[in-house]
Tab-separated table of C-alpha atoms and ligand atoms in Angstrom:
chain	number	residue	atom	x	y	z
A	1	UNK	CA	2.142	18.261	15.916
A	2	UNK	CA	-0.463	20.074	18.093
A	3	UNK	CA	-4.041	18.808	19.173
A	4	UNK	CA	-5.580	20.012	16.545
A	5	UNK	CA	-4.369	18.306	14.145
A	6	UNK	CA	-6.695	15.938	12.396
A	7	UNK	CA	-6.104	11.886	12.802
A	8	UNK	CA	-4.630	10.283	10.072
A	9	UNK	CA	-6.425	7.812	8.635
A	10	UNK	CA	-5.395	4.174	9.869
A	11	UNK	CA	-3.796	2.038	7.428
A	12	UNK	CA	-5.294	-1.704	6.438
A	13	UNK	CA	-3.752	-4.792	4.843
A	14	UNK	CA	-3.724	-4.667	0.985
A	15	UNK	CA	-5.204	-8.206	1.498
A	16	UNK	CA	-4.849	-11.254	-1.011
A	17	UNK	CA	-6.802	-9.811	-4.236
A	18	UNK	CA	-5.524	-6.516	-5.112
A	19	UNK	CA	-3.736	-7.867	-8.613
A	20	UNK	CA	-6.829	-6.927	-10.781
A	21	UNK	CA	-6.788	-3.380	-8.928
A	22	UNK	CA	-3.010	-2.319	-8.502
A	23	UNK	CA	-0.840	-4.150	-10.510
A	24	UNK	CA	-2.947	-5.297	-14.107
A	25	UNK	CA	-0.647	-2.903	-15.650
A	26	UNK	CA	2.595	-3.707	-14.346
A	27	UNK	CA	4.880	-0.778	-14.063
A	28	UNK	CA	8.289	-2.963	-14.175
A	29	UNK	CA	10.844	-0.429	-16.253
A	30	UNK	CA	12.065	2.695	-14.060
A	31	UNK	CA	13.758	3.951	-17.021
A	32	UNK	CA	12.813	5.028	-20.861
A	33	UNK	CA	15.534	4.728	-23.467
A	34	UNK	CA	17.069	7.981	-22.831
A	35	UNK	CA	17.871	6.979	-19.113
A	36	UNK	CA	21.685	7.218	-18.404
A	37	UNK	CA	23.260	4.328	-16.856
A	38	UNK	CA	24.210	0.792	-17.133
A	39	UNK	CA	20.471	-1.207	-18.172
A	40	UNK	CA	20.403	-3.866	-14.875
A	41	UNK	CA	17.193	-6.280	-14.506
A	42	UNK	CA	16.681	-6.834	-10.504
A	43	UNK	CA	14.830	-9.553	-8.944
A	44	UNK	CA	13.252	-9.024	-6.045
A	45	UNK	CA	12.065	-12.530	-3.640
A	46	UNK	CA	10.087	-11.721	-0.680
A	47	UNK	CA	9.990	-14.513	1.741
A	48	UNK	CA	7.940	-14.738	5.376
A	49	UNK	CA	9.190	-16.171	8.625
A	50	UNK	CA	8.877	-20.137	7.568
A	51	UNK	CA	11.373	-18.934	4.416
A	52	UNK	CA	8.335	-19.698	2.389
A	53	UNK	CA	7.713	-17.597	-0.694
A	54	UNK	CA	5.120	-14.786	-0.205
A	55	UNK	CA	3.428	-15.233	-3.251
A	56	UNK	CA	0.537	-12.240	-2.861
A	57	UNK	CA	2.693	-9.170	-2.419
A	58	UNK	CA	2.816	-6.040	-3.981
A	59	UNK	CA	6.427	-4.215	-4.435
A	60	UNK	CA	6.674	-0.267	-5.725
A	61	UNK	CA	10.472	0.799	-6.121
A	62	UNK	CA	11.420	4.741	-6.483
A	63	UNK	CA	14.313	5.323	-8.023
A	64	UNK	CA	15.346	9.168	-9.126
A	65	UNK	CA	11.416	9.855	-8.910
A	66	UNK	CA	10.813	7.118	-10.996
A	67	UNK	CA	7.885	5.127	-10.292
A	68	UNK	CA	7.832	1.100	-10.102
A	69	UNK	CA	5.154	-1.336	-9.389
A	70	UNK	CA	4.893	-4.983	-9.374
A	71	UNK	CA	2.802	-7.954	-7.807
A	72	UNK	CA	5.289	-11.173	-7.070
A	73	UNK	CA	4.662	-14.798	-8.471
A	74	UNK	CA	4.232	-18.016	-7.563
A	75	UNK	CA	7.891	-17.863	-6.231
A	76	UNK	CA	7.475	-14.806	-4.454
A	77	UNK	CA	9.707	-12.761	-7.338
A	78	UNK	CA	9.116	-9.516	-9.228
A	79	UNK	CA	11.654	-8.679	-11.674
A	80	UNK	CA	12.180	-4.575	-12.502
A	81	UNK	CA	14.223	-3.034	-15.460
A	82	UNK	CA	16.431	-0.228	-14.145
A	83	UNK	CA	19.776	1.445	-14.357
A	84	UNK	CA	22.454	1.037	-12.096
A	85	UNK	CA	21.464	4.066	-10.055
A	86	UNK	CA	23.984	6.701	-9.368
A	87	UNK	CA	25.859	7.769	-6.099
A	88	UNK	CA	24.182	10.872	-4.198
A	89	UNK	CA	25.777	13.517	-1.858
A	90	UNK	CA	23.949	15.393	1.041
A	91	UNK	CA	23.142	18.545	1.847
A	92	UNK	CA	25.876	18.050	4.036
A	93	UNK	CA	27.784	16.544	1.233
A	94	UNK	CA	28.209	13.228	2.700
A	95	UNK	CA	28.639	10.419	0.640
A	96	UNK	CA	25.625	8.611	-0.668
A	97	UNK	CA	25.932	5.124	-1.745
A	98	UNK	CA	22.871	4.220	-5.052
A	99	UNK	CA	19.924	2.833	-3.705
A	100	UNK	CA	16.611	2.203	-4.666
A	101	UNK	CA	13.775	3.069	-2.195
A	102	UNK	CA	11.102	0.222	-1.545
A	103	UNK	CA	7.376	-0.031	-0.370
A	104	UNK	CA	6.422	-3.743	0.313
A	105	UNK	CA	2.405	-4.238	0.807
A	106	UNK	CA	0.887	-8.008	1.540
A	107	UNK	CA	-1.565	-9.611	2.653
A	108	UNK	CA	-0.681	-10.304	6.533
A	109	UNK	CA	1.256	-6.217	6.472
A	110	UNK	CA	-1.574	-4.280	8.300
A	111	UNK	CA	0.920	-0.884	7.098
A	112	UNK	CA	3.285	-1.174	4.421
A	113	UNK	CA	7.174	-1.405	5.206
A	114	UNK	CA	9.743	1.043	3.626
A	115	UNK	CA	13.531	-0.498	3.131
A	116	UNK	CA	16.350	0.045	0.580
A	117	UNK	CA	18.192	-1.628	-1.697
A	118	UNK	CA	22.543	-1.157	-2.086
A	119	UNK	CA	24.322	-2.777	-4.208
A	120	UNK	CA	27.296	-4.719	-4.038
A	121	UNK	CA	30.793	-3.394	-5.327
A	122	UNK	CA	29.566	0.303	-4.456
A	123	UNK	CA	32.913	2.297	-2.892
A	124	UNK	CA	29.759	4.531	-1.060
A	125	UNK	CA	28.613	1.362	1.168
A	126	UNK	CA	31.080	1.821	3.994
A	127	UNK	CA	30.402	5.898	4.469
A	128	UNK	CA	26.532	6.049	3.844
A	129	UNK	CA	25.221	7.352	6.327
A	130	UNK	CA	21.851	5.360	6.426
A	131	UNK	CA	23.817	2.121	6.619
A	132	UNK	CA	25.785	3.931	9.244
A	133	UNK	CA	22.693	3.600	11.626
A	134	UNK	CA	22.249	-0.136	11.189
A	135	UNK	CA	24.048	-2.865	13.010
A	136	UNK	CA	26.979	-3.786	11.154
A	137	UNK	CA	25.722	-7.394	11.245
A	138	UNK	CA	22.031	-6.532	9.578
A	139	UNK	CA	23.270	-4.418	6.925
A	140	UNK	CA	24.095	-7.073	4.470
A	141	UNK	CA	20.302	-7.040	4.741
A	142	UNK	CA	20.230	-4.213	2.658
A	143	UNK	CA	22.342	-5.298	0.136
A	144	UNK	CA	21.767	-6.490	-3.675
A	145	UNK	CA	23.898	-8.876	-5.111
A	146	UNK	CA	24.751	-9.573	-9.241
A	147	UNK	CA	23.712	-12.920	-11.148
A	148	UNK	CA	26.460	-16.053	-11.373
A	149	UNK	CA	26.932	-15.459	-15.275
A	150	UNK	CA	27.034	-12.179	-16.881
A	151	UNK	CA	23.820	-10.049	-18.128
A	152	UNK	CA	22.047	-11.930	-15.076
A	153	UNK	CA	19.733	-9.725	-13.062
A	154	UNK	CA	20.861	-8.314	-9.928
A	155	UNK	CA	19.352	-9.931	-6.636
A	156	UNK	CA	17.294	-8.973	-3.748
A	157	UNK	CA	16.037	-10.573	-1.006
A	158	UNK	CA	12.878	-8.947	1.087
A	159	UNK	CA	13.127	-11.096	3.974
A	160	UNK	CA	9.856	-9.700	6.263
A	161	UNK	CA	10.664	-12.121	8.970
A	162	UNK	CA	13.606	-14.597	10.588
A	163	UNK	CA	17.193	-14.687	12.104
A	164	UNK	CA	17.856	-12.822	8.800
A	165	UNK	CA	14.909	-10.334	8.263
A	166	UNK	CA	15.750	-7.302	6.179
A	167	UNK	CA	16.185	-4.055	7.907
A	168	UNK	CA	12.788	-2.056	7.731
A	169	UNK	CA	13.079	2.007	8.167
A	170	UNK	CA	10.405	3.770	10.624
A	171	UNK	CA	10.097	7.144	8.861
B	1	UNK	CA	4.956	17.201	19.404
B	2	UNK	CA	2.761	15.173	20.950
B	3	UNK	CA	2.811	11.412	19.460
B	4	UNK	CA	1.376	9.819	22.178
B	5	UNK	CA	-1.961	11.337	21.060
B	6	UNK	CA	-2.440	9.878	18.209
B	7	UNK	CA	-1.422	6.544	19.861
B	8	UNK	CA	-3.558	3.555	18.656
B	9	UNK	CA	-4.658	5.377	15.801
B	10	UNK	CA	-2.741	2.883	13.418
B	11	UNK	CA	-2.464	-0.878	13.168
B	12	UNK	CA	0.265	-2.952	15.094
B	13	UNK	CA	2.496	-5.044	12.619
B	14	UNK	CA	1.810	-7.990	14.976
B	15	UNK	CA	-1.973	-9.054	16.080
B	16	UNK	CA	-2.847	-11.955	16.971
B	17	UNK	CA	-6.310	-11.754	15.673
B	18	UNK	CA	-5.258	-11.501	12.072
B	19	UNK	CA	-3.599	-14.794	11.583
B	20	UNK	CA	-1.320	-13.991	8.660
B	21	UNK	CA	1.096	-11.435	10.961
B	22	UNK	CA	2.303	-14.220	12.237
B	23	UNK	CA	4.459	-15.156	10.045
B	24	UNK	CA	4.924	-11.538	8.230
B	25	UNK	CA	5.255	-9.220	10.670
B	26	UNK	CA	9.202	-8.363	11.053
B	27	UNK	CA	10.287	-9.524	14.753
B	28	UNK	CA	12.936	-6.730	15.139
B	29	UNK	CA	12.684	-3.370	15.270
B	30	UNK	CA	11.820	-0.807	12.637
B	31	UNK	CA	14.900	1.284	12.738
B	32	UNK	CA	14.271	5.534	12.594
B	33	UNK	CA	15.858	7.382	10.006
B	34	UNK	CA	16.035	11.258	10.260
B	35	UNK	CA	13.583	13.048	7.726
B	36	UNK	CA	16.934	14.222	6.469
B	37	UNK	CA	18.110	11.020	5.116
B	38	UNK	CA	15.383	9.343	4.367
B	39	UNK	CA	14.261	10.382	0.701
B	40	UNK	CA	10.357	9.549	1.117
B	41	UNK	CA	9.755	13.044	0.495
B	42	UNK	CA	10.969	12.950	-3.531
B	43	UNK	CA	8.489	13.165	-5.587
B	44	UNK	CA	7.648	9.999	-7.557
B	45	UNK	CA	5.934	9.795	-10.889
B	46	UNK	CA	5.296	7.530	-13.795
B	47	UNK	CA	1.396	6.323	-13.721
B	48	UNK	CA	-0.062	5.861	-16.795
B	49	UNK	CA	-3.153	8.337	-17.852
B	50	UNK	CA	-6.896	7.760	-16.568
B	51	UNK	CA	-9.375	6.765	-18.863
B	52	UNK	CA	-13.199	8.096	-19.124
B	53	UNK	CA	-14.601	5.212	-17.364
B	54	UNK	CA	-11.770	4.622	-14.239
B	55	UNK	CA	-13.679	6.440	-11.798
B	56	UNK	CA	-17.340	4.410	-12.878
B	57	UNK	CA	-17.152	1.094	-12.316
B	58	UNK	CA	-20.872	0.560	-13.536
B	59	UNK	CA	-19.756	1.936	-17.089
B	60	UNK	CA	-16.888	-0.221	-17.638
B	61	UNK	CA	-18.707	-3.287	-19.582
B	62	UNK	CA	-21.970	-3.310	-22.151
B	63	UNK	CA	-24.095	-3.648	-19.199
B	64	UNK	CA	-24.634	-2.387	-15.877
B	65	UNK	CA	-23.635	-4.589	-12.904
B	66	UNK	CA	-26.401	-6.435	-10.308
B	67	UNK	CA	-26.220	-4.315	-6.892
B	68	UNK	CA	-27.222	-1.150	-5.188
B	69	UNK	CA	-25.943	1.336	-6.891
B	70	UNK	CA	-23.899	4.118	-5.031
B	71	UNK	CA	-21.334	7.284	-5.635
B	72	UNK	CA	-18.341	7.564	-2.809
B	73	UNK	CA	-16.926	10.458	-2.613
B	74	UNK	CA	-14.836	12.773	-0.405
B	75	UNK	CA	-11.575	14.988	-0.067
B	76	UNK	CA	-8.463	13.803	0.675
B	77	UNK	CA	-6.525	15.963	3.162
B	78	UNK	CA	-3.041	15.973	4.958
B	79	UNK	CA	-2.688	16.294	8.924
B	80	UNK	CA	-3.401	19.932	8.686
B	81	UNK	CA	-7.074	19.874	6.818
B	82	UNK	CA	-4.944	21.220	3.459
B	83	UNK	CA	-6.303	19.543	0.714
B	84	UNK	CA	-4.276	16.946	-1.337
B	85	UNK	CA	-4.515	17.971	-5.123
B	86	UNK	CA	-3.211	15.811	-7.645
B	87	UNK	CA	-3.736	12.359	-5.570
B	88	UNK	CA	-3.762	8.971	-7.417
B	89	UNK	CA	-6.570	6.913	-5.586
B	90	UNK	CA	-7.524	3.496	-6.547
B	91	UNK	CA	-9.858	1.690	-5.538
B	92	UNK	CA	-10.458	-2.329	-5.739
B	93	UNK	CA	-13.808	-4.097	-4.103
B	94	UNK	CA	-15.886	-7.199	-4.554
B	95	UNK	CA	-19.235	-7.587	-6.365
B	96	UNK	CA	-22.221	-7.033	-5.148
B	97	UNK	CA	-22.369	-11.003	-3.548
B	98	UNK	CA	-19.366	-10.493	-2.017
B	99	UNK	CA	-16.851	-12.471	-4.775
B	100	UNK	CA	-13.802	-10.873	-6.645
B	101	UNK	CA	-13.104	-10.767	-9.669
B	102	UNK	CA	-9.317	-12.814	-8.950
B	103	UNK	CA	-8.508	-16.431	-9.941
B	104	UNK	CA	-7.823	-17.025	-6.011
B	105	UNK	CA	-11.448	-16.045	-4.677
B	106	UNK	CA	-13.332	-19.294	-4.334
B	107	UNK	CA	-16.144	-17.796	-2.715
B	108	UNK	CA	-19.029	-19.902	-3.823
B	109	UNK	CA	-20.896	-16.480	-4.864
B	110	UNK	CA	-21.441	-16.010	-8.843
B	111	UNK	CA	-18.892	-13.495	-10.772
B	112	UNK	CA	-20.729	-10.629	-12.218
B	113	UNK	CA	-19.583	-10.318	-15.945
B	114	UNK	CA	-20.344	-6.871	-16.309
B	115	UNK	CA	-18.535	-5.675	-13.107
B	116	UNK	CA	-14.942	-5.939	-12.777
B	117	UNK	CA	-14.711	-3.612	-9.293
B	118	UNK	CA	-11.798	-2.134	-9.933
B	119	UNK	CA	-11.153	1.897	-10.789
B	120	UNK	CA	-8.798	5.095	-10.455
B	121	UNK	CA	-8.682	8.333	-10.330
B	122	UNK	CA	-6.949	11.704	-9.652
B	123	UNK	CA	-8.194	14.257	-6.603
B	124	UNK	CA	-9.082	18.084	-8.307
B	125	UNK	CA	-7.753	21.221	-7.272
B	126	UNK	CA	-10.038	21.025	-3.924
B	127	UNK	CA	-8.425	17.837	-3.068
B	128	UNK	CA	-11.870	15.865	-3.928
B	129	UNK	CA	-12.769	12.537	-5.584
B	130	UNK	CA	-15.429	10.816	-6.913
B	131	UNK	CA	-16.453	7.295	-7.888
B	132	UNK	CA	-19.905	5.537	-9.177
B	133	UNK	CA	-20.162	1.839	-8.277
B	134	UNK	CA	-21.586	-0.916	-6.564
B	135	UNK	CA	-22.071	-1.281	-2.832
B	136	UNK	CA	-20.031	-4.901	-1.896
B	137	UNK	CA	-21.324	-7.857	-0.702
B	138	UNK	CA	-19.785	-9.134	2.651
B	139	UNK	CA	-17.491	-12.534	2.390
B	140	UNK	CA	-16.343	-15.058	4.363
B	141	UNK	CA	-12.510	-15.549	4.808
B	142	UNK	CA	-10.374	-18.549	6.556
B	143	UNK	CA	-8.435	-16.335	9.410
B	144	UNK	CA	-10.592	-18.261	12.278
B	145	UNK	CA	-14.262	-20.137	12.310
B	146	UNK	CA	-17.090	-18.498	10.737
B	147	UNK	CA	-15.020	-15.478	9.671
B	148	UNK	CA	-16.590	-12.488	7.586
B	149	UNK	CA	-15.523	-9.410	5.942
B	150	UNK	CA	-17.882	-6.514	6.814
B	151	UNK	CA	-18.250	-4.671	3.278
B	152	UNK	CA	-15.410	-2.910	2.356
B	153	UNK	CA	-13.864	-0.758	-0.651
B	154	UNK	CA	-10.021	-0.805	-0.714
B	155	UNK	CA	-8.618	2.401	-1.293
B	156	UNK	CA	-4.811	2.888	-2.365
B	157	UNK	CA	-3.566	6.664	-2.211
B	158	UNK	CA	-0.480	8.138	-4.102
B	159	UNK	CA	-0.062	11.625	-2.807
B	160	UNK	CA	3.207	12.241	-4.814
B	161	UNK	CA	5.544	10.705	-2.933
B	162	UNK	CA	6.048	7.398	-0.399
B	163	UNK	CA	6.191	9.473	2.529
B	164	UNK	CA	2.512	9.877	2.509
B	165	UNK	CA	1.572	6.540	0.663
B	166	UNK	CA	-1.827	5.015	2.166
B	167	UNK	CA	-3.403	2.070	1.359
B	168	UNK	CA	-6.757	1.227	3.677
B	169	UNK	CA	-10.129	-0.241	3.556
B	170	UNK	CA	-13.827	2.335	3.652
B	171	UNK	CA	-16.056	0.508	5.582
B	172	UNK	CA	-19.878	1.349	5.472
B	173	UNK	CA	-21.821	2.756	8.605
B	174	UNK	CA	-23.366	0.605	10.792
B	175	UNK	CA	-21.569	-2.807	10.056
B	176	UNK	CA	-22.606	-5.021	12.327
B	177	UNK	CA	-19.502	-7.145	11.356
B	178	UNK	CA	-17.250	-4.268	12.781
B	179	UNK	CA	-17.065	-6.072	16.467
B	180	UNK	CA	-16.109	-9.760	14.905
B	181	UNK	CA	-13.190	-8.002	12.099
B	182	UNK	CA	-9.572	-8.110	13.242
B	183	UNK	CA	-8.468	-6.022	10.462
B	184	UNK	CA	-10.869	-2.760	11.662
B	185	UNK	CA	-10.254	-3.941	15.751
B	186	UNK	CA	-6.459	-4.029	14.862
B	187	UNK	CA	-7.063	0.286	15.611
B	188	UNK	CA	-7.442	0.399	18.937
B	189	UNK	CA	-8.123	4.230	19.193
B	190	UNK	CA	-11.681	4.697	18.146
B	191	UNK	CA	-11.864	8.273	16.658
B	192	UNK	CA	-8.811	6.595	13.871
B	193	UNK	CA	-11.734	3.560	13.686
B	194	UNK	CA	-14.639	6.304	12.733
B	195	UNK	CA	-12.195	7.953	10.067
B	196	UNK	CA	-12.031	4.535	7.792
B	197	UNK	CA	-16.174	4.259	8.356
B	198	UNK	CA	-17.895	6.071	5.185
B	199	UNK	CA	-21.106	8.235	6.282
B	200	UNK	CA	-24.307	8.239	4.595
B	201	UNK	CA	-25.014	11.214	2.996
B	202	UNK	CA	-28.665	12.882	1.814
B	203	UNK	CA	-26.719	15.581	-0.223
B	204	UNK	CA	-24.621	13.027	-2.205
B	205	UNK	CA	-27.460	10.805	-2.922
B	206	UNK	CA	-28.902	11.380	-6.282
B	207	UNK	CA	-33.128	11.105	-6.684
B	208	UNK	CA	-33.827	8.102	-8.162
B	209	UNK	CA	-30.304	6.799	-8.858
B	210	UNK	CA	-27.655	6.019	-6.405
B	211	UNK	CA	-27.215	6.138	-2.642
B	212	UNK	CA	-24.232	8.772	-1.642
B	213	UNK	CA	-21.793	8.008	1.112
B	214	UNK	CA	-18.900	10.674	1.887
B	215	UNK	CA	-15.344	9.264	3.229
B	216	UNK	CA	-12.385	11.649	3.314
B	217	UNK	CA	-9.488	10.628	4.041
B	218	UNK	CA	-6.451	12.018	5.751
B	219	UNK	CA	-3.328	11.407	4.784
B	220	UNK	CA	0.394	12.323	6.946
B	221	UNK	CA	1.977	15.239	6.673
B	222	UNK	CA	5.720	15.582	5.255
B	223	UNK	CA	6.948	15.909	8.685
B	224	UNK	CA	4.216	13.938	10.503
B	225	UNK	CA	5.349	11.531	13.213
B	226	UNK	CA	6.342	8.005	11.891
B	227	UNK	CA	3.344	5.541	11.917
B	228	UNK	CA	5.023	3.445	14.006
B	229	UNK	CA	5.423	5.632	16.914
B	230	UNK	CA	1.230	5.729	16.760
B	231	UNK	CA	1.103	2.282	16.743
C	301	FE2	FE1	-11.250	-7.232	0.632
């Protein structure tokens, strides 16, 4: 980056009222019916330092260049329909374990956060080399989980603050 | 590489002045991931189609809206002054007294029923956009006593992929709300405070119609340093 370059403009909160603006349409399938993969539903709870529900947030998943959107609800949940994404190598053929990328915007976020969900059960999750640069005890953090009884969605939870916050990336 | 001089040009996740960090902000670390590993750079697609009337938000009901009438409009550019073609921008606002159009604004100001203050659109070849609406009112909010918003549009930008995602408030020149508003003094360098302030401008005004104001916007580059490292 030289001195030239030009400033970038600052971000600013999405604020408390962006539902009729963003998310009217909600963009909750990353998949059409000719997607390959296991159909999954995942629930996503975001939850603030007093483990209190954030109910005016705003979550966009990428998945395979597939674009998600959704605004949570009264309990702080947004529910997307997927596929159980697929393992990954590098360039450097590493191992990739599936993920989803997240964007999390609120009301109280003066910049969006980026994070990722895993999921449990994947063979990857011990040689990915993202996880590899989080504490072993956060990266649970990361970590989706399946429902109690089968066909259940799979679980997420976006903890932004507390002993057990989820791991946010700088990138 | 120079981070340090763009340092202050974004907001901290924790300031004290805007009450809900408190309780949001993450208290550990953001942890740095390689551009390598970390994916932001796929592109990411899937929005549905723009309709005729997205980027006019006085055209979107059988009437026009109460308010001053005015077109924003600039080009959205990366870190190196290329323009951004192809950008999803969105933009959400109050009416012209300062009340949304969202079943949690209580803001004793009327609802407009011909403006809903909400509209999208895609940047041309040249990087540019365009919207006609309504300037916003000001409004009061709970964050500490006798709190106001100065007028603001929010703006949400989709440059392709997350790396570059943006979502930020234009402000309008001159506010004299600007000194008593933790979200704009949550910048602390003041050329990054400028950039989010919209300009008047002669040569988008059109005679006897609508007041112009020009507001680019400048998005990161691929490999631009992390926001948090500007922090
Ligand atoms: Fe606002």
């Amino acid at each position: 980056m030289s001195e030239d370059t030009l400033v970038a403009t600052a971000s600013q909160t999405v604020g408390p009222f962006f539902h009729f603006g963003l998310t009217a349409t909600p963009y909750d399938r990353l998949v059409d019916h000719f997607s390959a993969g296991t159909p999954i539903r995942l629930t996503i709870r975001v939850t603030d330092g007093d483990d209190l529900p954030v109910t005016d947030a705003m979550v966009e998943l990428s998945q395979a260049g597939m674009f998600g959107r959704m605004a949570t609800d009264a309990d702080g949940r947004c529910e997307f329909e997927t596929v159980h994404p697929s393992p990954a190598t590098g360039h450097d053929a590493a191992r990739r374990a599936a993920h989803i990328l997240v964007c999390v915007f609120a009301r109280g976020l003066l910049r969006h956060l980026f994070t990722r969900i895993y999921f449990r059960g994947d063979p990857a999750l011990d040689d990915d080399p993202v996880l590899q640069l989080v504490p072993e005890e956060r990266r649970h953090t990361l970590v989706a989980f399946p429902g109690e009884i089968l066909d259940a969605p799979w679980r997420f939870n976006l903890r932004l603050q507390g002993p057990d916050e989820t791991v946010f990336f700088n990138v | 590489m120079s981070a340090s001089f763009h340092s202050g040009s974004q907001p901290p996740l924790l300031y004290d002045g805007y009450r809900s960090t408190l309780r949001r902000a993450p208290s550990k670390p953001l942890i740095r991931l390689p551009a390598a590993l970390s994916d932001l750079r796929e592109p990411v697609h899937g929005w549905w189609p723009i309709g005729e009337t997205d980027n006019d938000l006085t055209r979107q009901h059988a009437e026009e809206p109460q308010g001053q009438r005015i077109i924003v409009t600039g080009q959205v550019l990366d870190e190196d002054a290329r323009p951004v073609t192809g950008a999803l921008v969105e933009i959400w606002q109050a009416n012209a007294g300062g009340r949304y159009r969202h079943v949690k604004d209580d803001h004793p100001a009327p609802l407009d029923p011909h403006f809903t203050g909400a509209g999208r659109t895609i940047t041309d070849n040249d990087g540019r956009y365009e919207f006609t609406t309504i300037k916003p009112g000001a409004y009061p909010w709970r964050n500490h006593d006798n709190a106001w918003r100065p007028a603001h549009i929010h703006f949400s930008l989709f440059g392709s992929t997350f790396q570059t995602r943006l979502v930020t408030q234009m402000y309008f020149p001159d506010d004299p709300m600007f000194d008593y508003d933790p979200m704009f003094q949550s910048i602390r360098d003041d050329r990054a405070r400028q950039r989010l302030v919209s300009r008047f401008d002669l040569a988008v005004t059109r005679p006897e119609w609508a007041l112009g104001f020009s507001f680019d916007i400048v998005l990161r580059g691929d490999s631009a340093t992390p926001f948090e490292d500007r922090v």
